[in-house]
Amino acid sequence: DADVTQTPRNRITKTGKRIMLECSQTKGHDRMYWYRQDPGLGLRLIYYSFDVKDINKGEISDGYSVSRQAQAKFSLSLESAIPNQTALYFCATGDGGRETQYFGPGTRLLVL
Amino acid sequence: SQKIEQNSEALNIQEGKTATLTCNYTNYSPAYLQWYRQDPGRGPVFLLLIRENEKEKRKERLKVTFDTTLKQSLFHITASQPADSATYLCALVSGGSYIPTFGRGTSLIVHP
């Protein structure tokens, strides 16, 4: 969905490196989320934010941090990447009024 | 512990038939349940939402049922087409949380 963009789309990094995944949205939603998806494990919530000053840990936040720079921007950082953080990462926004989520195209991350 | 179960085996059907996918849950009291479609390498796309006090919802060829006694939702695609081939995810949301918990998804393959 072009309304939610993620950069980069693909990234290869080495163990111990710090990397940032960025998410931008033009939908005007206050709620934003970061998920990771692994084969056979489904989508798991890393962090979520209900407005610029609200940051909450999700199910699997260890090893990750986030920054909500503006209503439209929500970044995910891996402070020191490790191989088991290899996954497909999705950003999503939430439309509280319609109770639906809108997902970005995903970032495929490989940690060597 | 809370659990959402979707059939991990792919569902194979012939074009024109009705596909029925199942989402079962335990230790959960959802306010509503969502169904999403996900194509390989892409983000999930919202399809339908059904609330705890609703029995059935329809949208074009799609139908969702929700039985809170059985703790089960059924997702039907009538007159299925090869273009319906994808993975379908169910997600449950507790009242006021706006935090969906996703099942692992079921792959649907529609053969021409």
PDB file of C-alpha atoms in Angstrom, chain B:
ATOM      1  CA  SER B   1      -2.228 -19.000  27.624  1.00  0.00           C
ATOM      2  CA  GLN B   2      -3.967 -17.273  24.734  1.00  0.00           C
ATOM      3  CA  LYS B   3      -3.832 -19.153  21.492  1.00  0.00           C
ATOM      4  CA  ILE B   4      -5.084 -18.582  17.952  1.00  0.00           C
ATOM      5  CA  GLU B   5      -5.103 -21.570  15.644  1.00  0.00           C
ATOM      6  CA  GLN B   6      -5.341 -21.642  11.890  1.00  0.00           C
ATOM      7  CA  ASN B   7      -4.777 -24.742   9.824  1.00  0.00           C
ATOM      8  CA  SER B   8      -1.097 -24.861   8.921  1.00  0.00           C
ATOM      9  CA  GLU B   9      -1.747 -27.163   5.989  1.00  0.00           C
ATOM     10  CA  ALA B  10      -2.527 -25.516   2.683  1.00  0.00           C
ATOM     11  CA  LEU B  11      -6.089 -25.752   1.444  1.00  0.00           C
ATOM     12  CA  ASN B  12      -6.277 -26.875  -2.170  1.00  0.00           C
ATOM     13  CA  ILE B  13      -9.559 -26.463  -4.035  1.00  0.00           C
ATOM     14  CA  GLN B  14     -10.843 -26.310  -7.585  1.00  0.00           C
ATOM     15  CA  GLU B  15     -11.875 -23.084  -9.227  1.00  0.00           C
ATOM     16  CA  GLY B  16     -15.543 -22.336  -8.727  1.00  0.00           C
ATOM     17  CA  LYS B  17     -15.814 -24.156  -5.398  1.00  0.00           C
ATOM     18  CA  THR B  18     -16.287 -22.529  -2.003  1.00  0.00           C
ATOM     19  CA  ALA B  19     -13.189 -22.261   0.147  1.00  0.00           C
ATOM     20  CA  THR B  20     -13.681 -22.384   3.910  1.00  0.00           C
ATOM     21  CA  LEU B  21     -10.911 -21.400   6.287  1.00  0.00           C
ATOM     22  CA  THR B  22     -11.051 -21.804  10.063  1.00  0.00           C
ATOM     23  CA  CYS B  23      -9.787 -19.688  12.939  1.00  0.00           C
ATOM     24  CA  ASN B  24     -10.072 -21.127  16.447  1.00  0.00           C
ATOM     25  CA  TYR B  25      -9.022 -19.424  19.641  1.00  0.00           C
ATOM     26  CA  THR B  26      -8.678 -20.241  23.331  1.00  0.00           C
ATOM     27  CA  ASN B  27      -8.344 -18.166  26.499  1.00  0.00           C
ATOM     28  CA  TYR B  28      -9.424 -15.062  24.652  1.00  0.00           C
ATOM     29  CA  SER B  29     -12.406 -12.734  24.787  1.00  0.00           C
ATOM     30  CA  PRO B  30     -12.170 -10.754  21.576  1.00  0.00           C
ATOM     31  CA  ALA B  31     -14.224  -7.664  20.968  1.00  0.00           C
ATOM     32  CA  TYR B  32     -13.840  -8.275  17.274  1.00  0.00           C
ATOM     33  CA  LEU B  33     -12.059 -10.451  14.767  1.00  0.00           C
ATOM     34  CA  GLN B  34     -10.429  -9.480  11.480  1.00  0.00           C
ATOM     35  CA  TRP B  35      -9.442 -11.365   8.361  1.00  0.00           C
ATOM     36  CA  TYR B  36      -6.511 -10.318   6.183  1.00  0.00           C
ATOM     37  CA  ARG B  37      -5.095 -11.536   2.905  1.00  0.00           C
ATOM     38  CA  GLN B  38      -1.339 -11.772   2.393  1.00  0.00           C
ATOM     39  CA  ASP B  39       0.428 -12.431  -0.894  1.00  0.00           C
ATOM     40  CA  PRO B  40       4.039 -13.715  -0.890  1.00  0.00           C
ATOM     41  CA  GLY B  41       6.537 -11.035   0.083  1.00  0.00           C
ATOM     42  CA  ARG B  42       3.848  -8.404   0.643  1.00  0.00           C
ATOM     43  CA  GLY B  43       2.087  -6.887   3.598  1.00  0.00           C
ATOM     44  CA  PRO B  44      -1.304  -8.173   4.784  1.00  0.00           C
ATOM     45  CA  VAL B  45      -4.375  -6.468   3.381  1.00  0.00           C
ATOM     46  CA  PHE B  46      -7.517  -6.039   5.483  1.00  0.00           C
ATOM     47  CA  LEU B  47     -10.608  -7.850   4.202  1.00  0.00           C
ATOM     48  CA  LEU B  48     -13.361  -8.045   6.806  1.00  0.00           C
ATOM     49  CA  LEU B  49     -14.111  -7.331  10.445  1.00  0.00           C
ATOM     50  CA  ILE B  50     -16.785  -8.994  12.565  1.00  0.00           C
ATOM     51  CA  ARG B  51     -17.733  -7.983  16.100  1.00  0.00           C
ATOM     52  CA  GLU B  52     -18.472 -10.268  19.035  1.00  0.00           C
ATOM     53  CA  ASN B  53     -22.197  -9.528  18.826  1.00  0.00           C
ATOM     54  CA  GLU B  54     -22.399 -10.294  15.098  1.00  0.00           C
ATOM     55  CA  LYS B  55     -22.967 -13.743  13.694  1.00  0.00           C
ATOM     56  CA  GLU B  56     -22.158 -13.145  10.039  1.00  0.00           C
ATOM     57  CA  LYS B  57     -20.677 -10.536   7.723  1.00  0.00           C
ATOM     58  CA  ARG B  58     -20.585 -10.501   3.931  1.00  0.00           C
ATOM     59  CA  LYS B  59     -18.637  -8.594   1.332  1.00  0.00           C
ATOM     60  CA  GLU B  60     -19.022  -9.565  -2.291  1.00  0.00           C
ATOM     61  CA  ARG B  61     -17.833 -13.220  -2.512  1.00  0.00           C
ATOM     62  CA  LEU B  62     -16.559 -13.232   1.064  1.00  0.00           C
ATOM     63  CA  LYS B  63     -18.452 -14.324   4.161  1.00  0.00           C
ATOM     64  CA  VAL B  64     -17.265 -14.463   7.750  1.00  0.00           C
ATOM     65  CA  THR B  65     -19.022 -16.094  10.682  1.00  0.00           C
ATOM     66  CA  PHE B  66     -18.188 -15.686  14.347  1.00  0.00           C
ATOM     67  CA  ASP B  67     -19.287 -18.103  17.057  1.00  0.00           C
ATOM     68  CA  THR B  68     -18.120 -16.918  20.475  1.00  0.00           C
ATOM     69  CA  THR B  69     -19.504 -20.061  22.110  1.00  0.00           C
ATOM     70  CA  LEU B  70     -17.413 -22.349  19.925  1.00  0.00           C
ATOM     71  CA  LYS B  71     -14.619 -19.743  19.910  1.00  0.00           C
ATOM     72  CA  GLN B  72     -14.386 -20.035  16.177  1.00  0.00           C
ATOM     73  CA  SER B  73     -14.585 -17.942  13.011  1.00  0.00           C
ATOM     74  CA  LEU B  74     -15.125 -19.339   9.545  1.00  0.00           C
ATOM     75  CA  PHE B  75     -14.029 -17.466   6.424  1.00  0.00           C
ATOM     76  CA  HIS B  76     -15.700 -18.426   3.155  1.00  0.00           C
ATOM     77  CA  ILE B  77     -14.827 -17.488  -0.409  1.00  0.00           C
ATOM     78  CA  THR B  78     -17.550 -18.489  -2.834  1.00  0.00           C
ATOM     79  CA  ALA B  79     -16.960 -19.114  -6.538  1.00  0.00           C
ATOM     80  CA  SER B  80     -13.238 -19.197  -5.851  1.00  0.00           C
ATOM     81  CA  GLN B  81     -10.764 -18.113  -8.525  1.00  0.00           C
ATOM     82  CA  PRO B  82      -7.031 -18.767  -8.980  1.00  0.00           C
ATOM     83  CA  ALA B  83      -6.494 -15.078  -8.109  1.00  0.00           C
ATOM     84  CA  ASP B  84      -7.814 -15.862  -4.623  1.00  0.00           C
ATOM     85  CA  SER B  85      -4.714 -17.965  -3.972  1.00  0.00           C
ATOM     86  CA  ALA B  86      -2.915 -16.381  -1.023  1.00  0.00           C
ATOM     87  CA  THR B  87      -2.393 -16.774   2.706  1.00  0.00           C
ATOM     88  CA  TYR B  88      -5.300 -15.681   4.886  1.00  0.00           C
ATOM     89  CA  LEU B  89      -4.699 -14.452   8.413  1.00  0.00           C
ATOM     90  CA  CYS B  90      -7.179 -14.018  11.203  1.00  0.00           C
ATOM     91  CA  ALA B  91      -6.556 -11.513  13.978  1.00  0.00           C
ATOM     92  CA  LEU B  92      -8.318 -11.025  17.313  1.00  0.00           C
ATOM     93  CA  VAL B  93      -8.612  -7.754  19.181  1.00  0.00           C
ATOM     94  CA  SER B  94      -9.650  -7.359  22.807  1.00  0.00           C
ATOM     95  CA  GLY B  95     -11.976  -4.522  23.678  1.00  0.00           C
ATOM     96  CA  GLY B  96     -10.282  -1.111  23.685  1.00  0.00           C
ATOM     97  CA  SER B  97      -6.806  -2.457  23.022  1.00  0.00           C
ATOM     98  CA  TYR B  98      -6.433  -1.794  19.275  1.00  0.00           C
ATOM     99  CA  ILE B  99      -3.713  -4.445  19.367  1.00  0.00           C
ATOM    100  CA  PRO B 100      -4.502  -7.313  16.994  1.00  0.00           C
ATOM    101  CA  THR B 101      -3.048 -10.719  17.751  1.00  0.00           C
ATOM    102  CA  PHE B 102      -2.534 -12.638  14.540  1.00  0.00           C
ATOM    103  CA  GLY B 103      -2.858 -16.292  13.746  1.00  0.00           C
ATOM    104  CA  ARG B 104      -0.163 -17.924  11.633  1.00  0.00           C
ATOM    105  CA  GLY B 105      -2.365 -17.992   8.543  1.00  0.00           C
ATOM    106  CA  THR B 106      -3.619 -20.638   6.156  1.00  0.00           C
ATOM    107  CA  SER B 107      -2.463 -20.877   2.565  1.00  0.00           C
ATOM    108  CA  LEU B 108      -5.234 -21.224  -0.012  1.00  0.00           C
ATOM    109  CA  ILE B 109      -4.441 -22.579  -3.460  1.00  0.00           C
ATOM    110  CA  VAL B 110      -7.181 -22.446  -6.075  1.00  0.00           C
ATOM    111  CA  HIS B 111      -6.534 -24.678  -9.071  1.00  0.00           C
ATOM    112  CA  PRO B 112      -7.912 -23.747 -12.501  1.00  0.00           C
TER     113      PRO B 112
END
